[in-house]
Coordinates of C-alpha atoms and ligand atoms in Angstrom, one line a residue:
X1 CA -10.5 -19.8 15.6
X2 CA -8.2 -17.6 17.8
X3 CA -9.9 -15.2 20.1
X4 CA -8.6 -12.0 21.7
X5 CA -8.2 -11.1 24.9
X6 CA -11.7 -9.0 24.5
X7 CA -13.1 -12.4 23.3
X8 CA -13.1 -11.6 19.8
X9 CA -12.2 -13.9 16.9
X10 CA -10.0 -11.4 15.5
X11 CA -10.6 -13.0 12.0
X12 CA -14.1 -13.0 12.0
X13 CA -16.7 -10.1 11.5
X14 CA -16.0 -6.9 13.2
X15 CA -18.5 -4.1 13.1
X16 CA -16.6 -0.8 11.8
X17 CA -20.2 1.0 11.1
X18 CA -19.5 2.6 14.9
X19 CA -16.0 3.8 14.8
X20 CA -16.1 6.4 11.8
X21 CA -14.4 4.1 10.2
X22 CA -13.5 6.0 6.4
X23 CA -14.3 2.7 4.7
X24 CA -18.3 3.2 6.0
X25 CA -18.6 6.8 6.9
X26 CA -18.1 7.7 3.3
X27 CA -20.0 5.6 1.6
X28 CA -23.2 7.8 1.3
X29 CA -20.7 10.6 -0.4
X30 CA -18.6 8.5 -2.5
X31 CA -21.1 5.4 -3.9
X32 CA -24.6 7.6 -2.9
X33 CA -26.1 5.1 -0.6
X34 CA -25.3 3.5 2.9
X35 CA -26.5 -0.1 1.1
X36 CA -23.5 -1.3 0.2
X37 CA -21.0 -3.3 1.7
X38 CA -17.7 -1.1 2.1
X39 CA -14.9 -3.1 0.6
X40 CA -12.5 -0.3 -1.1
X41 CA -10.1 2.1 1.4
X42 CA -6.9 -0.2 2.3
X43 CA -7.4 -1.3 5.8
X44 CA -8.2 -4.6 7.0
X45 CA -11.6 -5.5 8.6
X46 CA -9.6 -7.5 11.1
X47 CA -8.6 -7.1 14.4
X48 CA -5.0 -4.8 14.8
X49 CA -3.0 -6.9 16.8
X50 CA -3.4 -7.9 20.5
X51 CA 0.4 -6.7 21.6
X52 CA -0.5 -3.7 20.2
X53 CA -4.1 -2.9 21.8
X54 CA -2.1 -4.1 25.0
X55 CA 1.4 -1.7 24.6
X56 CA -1.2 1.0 24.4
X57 CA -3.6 0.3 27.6
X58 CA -0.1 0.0 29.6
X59 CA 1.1 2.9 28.3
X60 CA -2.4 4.8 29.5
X61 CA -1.8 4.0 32.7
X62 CA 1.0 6.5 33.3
X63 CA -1.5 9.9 33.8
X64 CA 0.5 12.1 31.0
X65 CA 0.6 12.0 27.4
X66 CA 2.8 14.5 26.5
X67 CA 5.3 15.5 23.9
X68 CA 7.1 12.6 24.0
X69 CA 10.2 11.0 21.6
X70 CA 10.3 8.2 19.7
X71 CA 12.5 5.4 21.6
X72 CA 15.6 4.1 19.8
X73 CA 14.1 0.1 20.4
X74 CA 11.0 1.1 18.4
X75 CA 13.4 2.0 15.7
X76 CA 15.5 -1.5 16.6
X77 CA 12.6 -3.1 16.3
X78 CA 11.6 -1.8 12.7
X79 CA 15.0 -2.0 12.1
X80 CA 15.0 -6.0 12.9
X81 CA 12.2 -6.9 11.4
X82 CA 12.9 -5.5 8.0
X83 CA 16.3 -7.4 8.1
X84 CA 14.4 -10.9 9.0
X85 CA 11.7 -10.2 6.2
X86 CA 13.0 -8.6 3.7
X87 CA 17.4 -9.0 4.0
X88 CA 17.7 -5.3 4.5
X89 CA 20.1 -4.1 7.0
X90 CA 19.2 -0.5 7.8
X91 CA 21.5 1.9 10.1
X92 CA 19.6 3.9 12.5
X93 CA 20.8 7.0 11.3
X94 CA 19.2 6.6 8.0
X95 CA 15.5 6.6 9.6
X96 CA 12.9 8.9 10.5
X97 CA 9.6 9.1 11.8
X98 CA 6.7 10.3 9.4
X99 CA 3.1 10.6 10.1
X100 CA 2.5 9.2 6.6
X101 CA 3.6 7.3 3.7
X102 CA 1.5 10.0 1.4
X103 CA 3.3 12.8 3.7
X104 CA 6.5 11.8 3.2
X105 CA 6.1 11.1 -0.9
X106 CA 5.3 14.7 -0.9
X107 CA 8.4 15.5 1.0
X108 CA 11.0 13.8 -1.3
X109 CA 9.5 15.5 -3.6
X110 CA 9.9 18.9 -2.7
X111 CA 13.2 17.9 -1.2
X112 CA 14.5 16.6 -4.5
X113 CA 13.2 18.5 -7.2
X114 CA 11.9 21.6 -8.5
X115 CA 9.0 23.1 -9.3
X116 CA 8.5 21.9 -13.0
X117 CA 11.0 19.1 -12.8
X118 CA 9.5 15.8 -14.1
X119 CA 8.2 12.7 -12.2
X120 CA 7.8 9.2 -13.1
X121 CA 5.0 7.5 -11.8
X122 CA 3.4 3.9 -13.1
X123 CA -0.5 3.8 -14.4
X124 CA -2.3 2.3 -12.8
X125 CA -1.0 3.8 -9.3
X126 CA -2.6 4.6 -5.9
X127 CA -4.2 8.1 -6.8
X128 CA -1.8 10.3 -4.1
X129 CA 0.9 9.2 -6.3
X130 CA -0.1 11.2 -8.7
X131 CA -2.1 14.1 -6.8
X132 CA 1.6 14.4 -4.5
X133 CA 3.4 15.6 -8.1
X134 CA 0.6 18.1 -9.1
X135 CA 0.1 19.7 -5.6
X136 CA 3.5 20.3 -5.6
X137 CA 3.7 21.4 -9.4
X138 CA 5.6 19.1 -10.7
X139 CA 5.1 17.7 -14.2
X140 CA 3.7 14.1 -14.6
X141 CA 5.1 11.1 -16.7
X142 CA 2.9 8.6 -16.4
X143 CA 4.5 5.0 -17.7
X144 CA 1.5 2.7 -18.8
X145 CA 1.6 -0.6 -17.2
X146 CA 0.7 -3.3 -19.7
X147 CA -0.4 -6.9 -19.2
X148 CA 1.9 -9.9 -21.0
X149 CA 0.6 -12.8 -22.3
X150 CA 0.2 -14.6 -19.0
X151 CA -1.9 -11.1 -18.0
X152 CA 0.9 -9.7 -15.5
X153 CA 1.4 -6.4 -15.6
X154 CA 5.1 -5.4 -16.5
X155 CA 6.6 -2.0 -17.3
X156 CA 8.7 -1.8 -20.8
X157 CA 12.4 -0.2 -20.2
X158 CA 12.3 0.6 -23.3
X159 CA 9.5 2.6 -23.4
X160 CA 10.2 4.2 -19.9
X161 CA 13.8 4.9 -21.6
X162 CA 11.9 6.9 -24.4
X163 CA 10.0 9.3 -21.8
X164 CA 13.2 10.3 -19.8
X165 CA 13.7 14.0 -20.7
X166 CA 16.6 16.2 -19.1
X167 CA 13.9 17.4 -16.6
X168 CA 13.1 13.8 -15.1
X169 CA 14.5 14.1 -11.7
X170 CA 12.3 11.2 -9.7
X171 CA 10.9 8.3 -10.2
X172 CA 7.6 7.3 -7.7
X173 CA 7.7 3.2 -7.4
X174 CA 5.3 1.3 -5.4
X175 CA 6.9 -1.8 -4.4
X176 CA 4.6 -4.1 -4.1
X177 CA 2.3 -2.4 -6.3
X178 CA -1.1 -1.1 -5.5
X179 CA -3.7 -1.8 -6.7
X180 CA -2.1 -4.7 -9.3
X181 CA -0.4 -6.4 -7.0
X182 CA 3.1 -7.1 -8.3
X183 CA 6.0 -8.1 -6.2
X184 CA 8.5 -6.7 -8.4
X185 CA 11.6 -9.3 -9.4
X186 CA 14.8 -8.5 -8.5
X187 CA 15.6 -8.2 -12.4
X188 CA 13.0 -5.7 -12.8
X189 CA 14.0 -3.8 -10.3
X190 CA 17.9 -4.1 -11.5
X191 CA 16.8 -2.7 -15.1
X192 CA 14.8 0.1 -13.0
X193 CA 17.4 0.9 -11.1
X194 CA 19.7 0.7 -13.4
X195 CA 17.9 3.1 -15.6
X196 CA 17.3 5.8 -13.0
X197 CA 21.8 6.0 -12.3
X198 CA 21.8 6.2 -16.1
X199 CA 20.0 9.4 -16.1
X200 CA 20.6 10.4 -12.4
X201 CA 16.8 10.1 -11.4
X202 CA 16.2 9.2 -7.9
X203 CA 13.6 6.7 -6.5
X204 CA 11.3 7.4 -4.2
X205 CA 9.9 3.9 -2.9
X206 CA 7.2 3.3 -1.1
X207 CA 7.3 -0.4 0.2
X208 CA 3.9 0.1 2.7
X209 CA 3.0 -3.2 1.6
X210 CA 5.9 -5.3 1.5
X211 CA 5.0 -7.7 4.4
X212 CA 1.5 -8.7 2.5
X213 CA 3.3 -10.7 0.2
X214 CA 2.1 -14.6 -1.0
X215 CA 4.8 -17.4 -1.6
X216 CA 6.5 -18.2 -3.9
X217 CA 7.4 -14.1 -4.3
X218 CA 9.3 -12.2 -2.4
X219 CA 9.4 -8.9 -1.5
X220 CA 12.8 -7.0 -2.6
X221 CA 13.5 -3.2 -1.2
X222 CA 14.9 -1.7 -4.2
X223 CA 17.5 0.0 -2.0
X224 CA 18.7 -3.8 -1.0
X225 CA 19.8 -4.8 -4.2
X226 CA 23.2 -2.9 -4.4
X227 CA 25.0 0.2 -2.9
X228 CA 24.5 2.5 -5.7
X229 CA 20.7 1.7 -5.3
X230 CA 21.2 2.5 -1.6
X231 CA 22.7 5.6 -2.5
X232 CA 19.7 6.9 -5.0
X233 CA 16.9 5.9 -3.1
X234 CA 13.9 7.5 -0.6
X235 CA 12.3 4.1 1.2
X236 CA 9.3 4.5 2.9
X237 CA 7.9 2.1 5.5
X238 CA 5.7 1.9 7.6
X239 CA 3.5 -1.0 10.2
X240 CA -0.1 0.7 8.8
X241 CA -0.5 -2.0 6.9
X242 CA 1.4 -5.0 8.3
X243 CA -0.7 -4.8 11.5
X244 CA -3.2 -3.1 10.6
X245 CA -3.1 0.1 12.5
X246 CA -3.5 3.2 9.9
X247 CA -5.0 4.9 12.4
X248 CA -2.2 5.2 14.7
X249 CA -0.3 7.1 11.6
X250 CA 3.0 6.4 12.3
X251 CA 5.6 5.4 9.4
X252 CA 9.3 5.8 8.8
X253 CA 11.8 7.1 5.8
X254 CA 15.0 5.6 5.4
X255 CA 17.6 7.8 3.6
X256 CA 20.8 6.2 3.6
X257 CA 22.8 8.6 1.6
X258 CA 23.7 11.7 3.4
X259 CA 23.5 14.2 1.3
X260 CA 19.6 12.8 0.5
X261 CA 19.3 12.8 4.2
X262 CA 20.3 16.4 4.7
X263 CA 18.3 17.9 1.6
X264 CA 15.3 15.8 3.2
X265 CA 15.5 16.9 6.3
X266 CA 16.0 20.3 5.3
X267 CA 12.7 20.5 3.7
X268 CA 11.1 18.4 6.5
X269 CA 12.1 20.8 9.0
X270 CA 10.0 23.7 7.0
X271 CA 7.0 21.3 7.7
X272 CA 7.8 20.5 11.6
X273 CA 5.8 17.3 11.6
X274 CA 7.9 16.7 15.1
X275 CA 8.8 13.4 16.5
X276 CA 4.9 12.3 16.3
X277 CA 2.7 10.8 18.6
X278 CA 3.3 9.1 22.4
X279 CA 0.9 6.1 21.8
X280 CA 1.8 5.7 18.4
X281 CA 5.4 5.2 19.3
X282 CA 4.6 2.6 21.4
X283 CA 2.2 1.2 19.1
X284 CA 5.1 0.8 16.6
X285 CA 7.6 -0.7 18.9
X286 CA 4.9 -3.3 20.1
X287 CA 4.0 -4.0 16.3
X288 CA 7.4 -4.6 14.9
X289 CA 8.9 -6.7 18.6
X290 CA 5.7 -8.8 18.7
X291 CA 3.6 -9.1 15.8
X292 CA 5.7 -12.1 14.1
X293 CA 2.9 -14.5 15.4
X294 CA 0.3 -12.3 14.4
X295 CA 1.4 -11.8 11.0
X296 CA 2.3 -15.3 10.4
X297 CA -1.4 -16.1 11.0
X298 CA -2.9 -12.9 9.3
X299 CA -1.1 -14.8 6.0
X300 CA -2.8 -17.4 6.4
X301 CA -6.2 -16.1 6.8
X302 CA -5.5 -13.6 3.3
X303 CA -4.2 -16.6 1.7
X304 CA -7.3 -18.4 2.1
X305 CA -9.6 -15.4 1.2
X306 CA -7.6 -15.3 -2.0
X307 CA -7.8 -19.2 -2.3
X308 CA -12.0 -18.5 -2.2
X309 CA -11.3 -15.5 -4.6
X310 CA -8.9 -18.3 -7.0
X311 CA -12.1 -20.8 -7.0
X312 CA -15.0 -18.4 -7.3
X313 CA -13.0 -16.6 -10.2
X314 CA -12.9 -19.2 -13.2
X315 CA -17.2 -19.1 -13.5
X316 CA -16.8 -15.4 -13.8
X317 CA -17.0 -15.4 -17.4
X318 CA -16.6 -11.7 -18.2
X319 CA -14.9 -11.3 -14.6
X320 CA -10.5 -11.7 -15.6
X321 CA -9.0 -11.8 -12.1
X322 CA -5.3 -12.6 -11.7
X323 CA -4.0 -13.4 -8.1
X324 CA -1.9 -10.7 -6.8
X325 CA 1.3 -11.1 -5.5
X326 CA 1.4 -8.9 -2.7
X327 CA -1.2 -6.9 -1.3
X328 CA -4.9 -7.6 -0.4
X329 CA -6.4 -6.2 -3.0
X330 CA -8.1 -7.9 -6.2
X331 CA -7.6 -6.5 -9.0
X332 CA -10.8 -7.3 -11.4
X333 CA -10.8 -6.6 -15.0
X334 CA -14.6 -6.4 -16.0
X335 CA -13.6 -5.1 -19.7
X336 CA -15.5 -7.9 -21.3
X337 CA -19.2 -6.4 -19.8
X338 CA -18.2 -4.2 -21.8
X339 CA -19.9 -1.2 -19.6
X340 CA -18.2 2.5 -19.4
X341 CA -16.2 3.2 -15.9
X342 CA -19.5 4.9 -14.6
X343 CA -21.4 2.2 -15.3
X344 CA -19.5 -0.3 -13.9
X345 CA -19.2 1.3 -10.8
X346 CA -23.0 1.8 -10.8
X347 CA -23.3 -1.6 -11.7
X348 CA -21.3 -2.8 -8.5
X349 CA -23.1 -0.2 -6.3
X350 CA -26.6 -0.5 -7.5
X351 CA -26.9 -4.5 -8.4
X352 CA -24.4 -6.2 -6.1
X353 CA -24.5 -3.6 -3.3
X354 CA -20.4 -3.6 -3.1
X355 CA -18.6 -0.4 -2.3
X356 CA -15.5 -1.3 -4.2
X357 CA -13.0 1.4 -5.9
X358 CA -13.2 2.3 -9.7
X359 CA -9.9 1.3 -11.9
X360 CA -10.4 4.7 -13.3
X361 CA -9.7 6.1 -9.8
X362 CA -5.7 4.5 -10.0
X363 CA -5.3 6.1 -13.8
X364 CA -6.0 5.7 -17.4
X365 CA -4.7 2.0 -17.5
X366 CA -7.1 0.9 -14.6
X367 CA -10.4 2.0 -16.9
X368 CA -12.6 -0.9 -16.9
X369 CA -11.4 -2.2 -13.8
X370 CA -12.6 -2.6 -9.9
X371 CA -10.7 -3.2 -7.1
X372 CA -11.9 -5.3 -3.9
X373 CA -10.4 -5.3 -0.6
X374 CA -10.5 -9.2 0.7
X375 CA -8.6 -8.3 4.0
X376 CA -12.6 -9.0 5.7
X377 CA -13.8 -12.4 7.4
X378 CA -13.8 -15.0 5.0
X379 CA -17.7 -15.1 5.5
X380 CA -18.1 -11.4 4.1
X381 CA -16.0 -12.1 1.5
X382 CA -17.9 -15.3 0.1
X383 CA -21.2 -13.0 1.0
X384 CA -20.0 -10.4 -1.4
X385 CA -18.6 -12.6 -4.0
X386 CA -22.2 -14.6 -4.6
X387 CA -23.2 -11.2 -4.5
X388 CA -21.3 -10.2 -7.8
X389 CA -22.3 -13.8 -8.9
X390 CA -25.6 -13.3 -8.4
X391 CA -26.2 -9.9 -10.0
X392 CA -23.9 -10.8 -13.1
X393 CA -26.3 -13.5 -13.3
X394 CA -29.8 -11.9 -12.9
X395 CA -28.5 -9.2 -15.5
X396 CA -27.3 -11.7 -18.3
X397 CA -24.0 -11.8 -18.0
X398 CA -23.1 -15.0 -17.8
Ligands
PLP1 C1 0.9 2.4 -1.8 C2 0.3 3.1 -0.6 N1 1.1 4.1 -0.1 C3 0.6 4.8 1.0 C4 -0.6 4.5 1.6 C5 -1.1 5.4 2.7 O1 -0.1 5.5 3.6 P1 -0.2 6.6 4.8 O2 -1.6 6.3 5.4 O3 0.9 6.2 5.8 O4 -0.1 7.9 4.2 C6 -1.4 3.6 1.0 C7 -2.8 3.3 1.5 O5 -3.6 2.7 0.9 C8 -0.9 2.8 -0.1 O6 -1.7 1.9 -0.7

C-alpha cells in the first residue's frame, strides 16, 4: 500500500459523499434513492495524483489568481508524453487549450459542417456524442456496433460504406471506445480512415482515454497512422482521465492541418472560452511532467480490479462480460435475464443497491446492457460484485 502525503492510501476507499461529487450527489435524481452505491459517471474513486495536489498548493501560495496563460512546458509536457505513450509527435502549433472534451466535439462540429450536414457516430456511444450533433442540428448516422463470434464489438466498412450520403461531412470516433472498451487496431483504423478520404469526411477523435489501456493492446491516435490521416483529423486529449482530475477541466485539441486549424479557431473565437484556468494550467503541466509513476501504478491497481471482475464473471450465468481493452468501464450484457432496460436498471438499483449506467443510455445497441465503473478500491469493487451475486441469486437467476 502506498500512502500520500495526507496519509491516504490513495488506492483504497475515499469518501466522495462530502465533495458534491456528481457520481453521489445525483443519485437521488437519477436512480430515486441515496441507497445505492454510485458506480456509473467516469471518474475514478481514487486519489488524483500527489504532484498534482502539490503543483497546485505551490501555486496558491503566490496571493493572485488571475487571468493567467497557459505556459508553453505545460504544452511540452503533453506534448512529450503523448510521443512516449502513444508514438505521436505533435508540433505545438497544432494545440489548444479546451475546457472540455464534450466542448470541443461541439466545436468541430460547427466548425466543419453545416447545419443539416450528416454525422457519423458509433452505437453504442457516450451519450454527448450524440446530444453534440442534435444541439447543433446536425443530422445523425448512427453505425450499429456488432459483436463477432469471440463477442468484440467491430464496425462493418461495408455497411458504414452503405450509409455515406453526399451530406456526410464528419465522422465522431471514440478511440478507445466508451463504454465497450475497444482499442481500435491499426487495421481498423486504416479501413476507417481510409474510408473517410474516400468521401472527404473528416474525423473528429476523441482519444480521452487512451492512456487506460491493458496489454497486450495499444492505443493508436488515428492521426498517427499516416499524413493524410494527420491532415483530416480533429484529436482531442485531455489528462481528465489519465490522472484523474475532471474537475480541474482542462483538455487540449490538436489540429495539425492549417486550414482545419483556422476554420476551428474561427468558430472557437465566437465562443471565447479564453486560455482557461491558472490552477488548472498548472495542474496539467504537473500531470503530464510527473505522473509517469503514478500512472504506472494506477495500471496496476485497474488491472487487478478487472482480474477480480475476470474471476467473479464466469459464475454469472446470465451475466456475459468481456474484458475491455481500454477504459475502466465493464461493459455487462444482462440480455439473457431477459428483463426490459427499465427493469434492469430497477433491478441493479432496487436488489443489488448499485448505481450503474443503463446500456440504453449509450444507444439502441447498448439495450440490455449496464455499465460499471471499477476505477474504486478493490474492496468496493468485490463488495459490489457479491452484491450482484447475491441478488441474482436470491431472485433465481442462477
Ligand atoms: C469518451 C468521452 N469523451 C469525453 C468525456 C468528457 O470529457 P470532458 O469532461 O473533458 O468534457 C468523457 C467522460 O466520460 C468520455 O467518456
Amino acid at each position: 500500500m502506498r500512502l500520500g502525503s495526507n496519509g491516504m492510501d490513495e488506492f483504497g476507499f475515499i469518501d466522495r459523499s462530502t465533495s458534491n461529487a456528481e457520481k453521489y450527489t445525483l443519485r437521488q435524481k437519477l436512480f430515486g434513492t441515496e441507497a445505492v452505491q454510485p458506480m456509473w459517471v467516469a471518474d475514478m474513486d481514487i486519489a488524483t495524483p500527489e504532484c498534482v495536489m502539490e503543483g497546485v498548493k505551490e501555486r496558491l501560495l503566490h496571493p493572485i489568481v488571475g487571468y493567467e496563460m497557459m505556459h508553453e512546458r505545460a504544452y511540452e509536457a503533453q506534448i512529450g508524453w503523448v510521443r512516449e505513450h502513444h508514438a505521436f509527435a505533435m508540433k505545438r502549433e497544432w494545440l489548444s487549450y479546451s475546457p472540455s472534451v464534450v466542448a470541443s466535439i461541439g466545436c468541430a462540429i460547427r466548425a466543419l459542417s453545416e447545419e443539416g450536414d450528416e454525422v457519423i457516430v458509433m452505437d453504442p456511444v457516450y451519450p454527448p456524442f450524440y446530444s453534440m450533433v442534435k444541439n447543433n442540428h446536425r443530422h445523425l448516422i448512427t453505425h450499429p456496433l456488432q459483436q463477432d463470434s469471440e463477442g468484440i464489438y467491430r464496425l462493418n466498412i461495408d455497411v458504414l460504406r452503405a450509409q455515406i450520403t453526399p451530406k456526410t461531412k464528419l465522422l465522431l470516433l471514440c478511440s478507445p471506445h466508451n463504454p465497450i472498451g475497444r482499442v481500435w487496431s491499426r487495421d481498423e483504423l486504416t479501413a476507417l480512415g481510409t474510408l473517410c478520404l474516400e468521401h472527404q469526411i473528416r474525423i473528429i477523435s476523441d482519444e480521452i482515454h487512451s492512456d487506460i489501456v491493458y496489454q497486450p493492446h495499444h492505443h493508436i491516435p488515428i492521426a498517427s497512422i499516416s499524413q493524410a490521416f494527420l491532415e483530416n483529423s480533429v484529436t482531442l486529449l485531455g489528462p481528465g482521465k489519465t490522472f484523474n482530475m475532471a474537475g480541474f477541466s482542462i483538455s487540449t485539441v490538436c489540429i495539425a492541418s492549417k486550414e482545419l486549424r483556422e476554420t476551428y479557431e474561427k468558430e472557437r473565437s465566437r465562443i471565447h472560452w479564453g486560455d482557461g484556468a491558472a490552477l488548472s494550467h498548472v495542474a496539467f503541466e504537473a500531470a503530464y511532467t510527473d505522473g509517469g509513476q503514478w500512472h504506472r501504478r494506477l495500471m496496476e491497481h485497474l488491472n487487478h480490479n478487472l482480474c477480480l471482475i475476470e474471476e467473479w464473471a464466469p459464475d454469472q450465468s446470465v451475466i456475459t462480460f468481456h474484458p475491455p481493452e481500454g477504459t475502466y468501464l465493464a461493459w455487462f450484457d444482462c440480455r439473457k435475464m431477459g428483463l426490459g432496460d427499465r427493469e434492469l436498471r430497477e433491478f441493479f438499483v432496487q436488489k443489488a443497491a448499485l448505481g450503474l449506467s443503463p446500456g440504453l443510455s449509450f444507444g439502441k445497441e447498448g439495450s440490455g446492457h449496464m455499465r460499471l465503473n471499477f476505477a474504486v478500491a478493490s474492496e468496493k469493487l468485490k463488495e459490489a460484485l457479491v452484491k450482484i451475486s447475491d441478488s441474482l441469486k436470491g431472485n433465481g437467476y442462477v
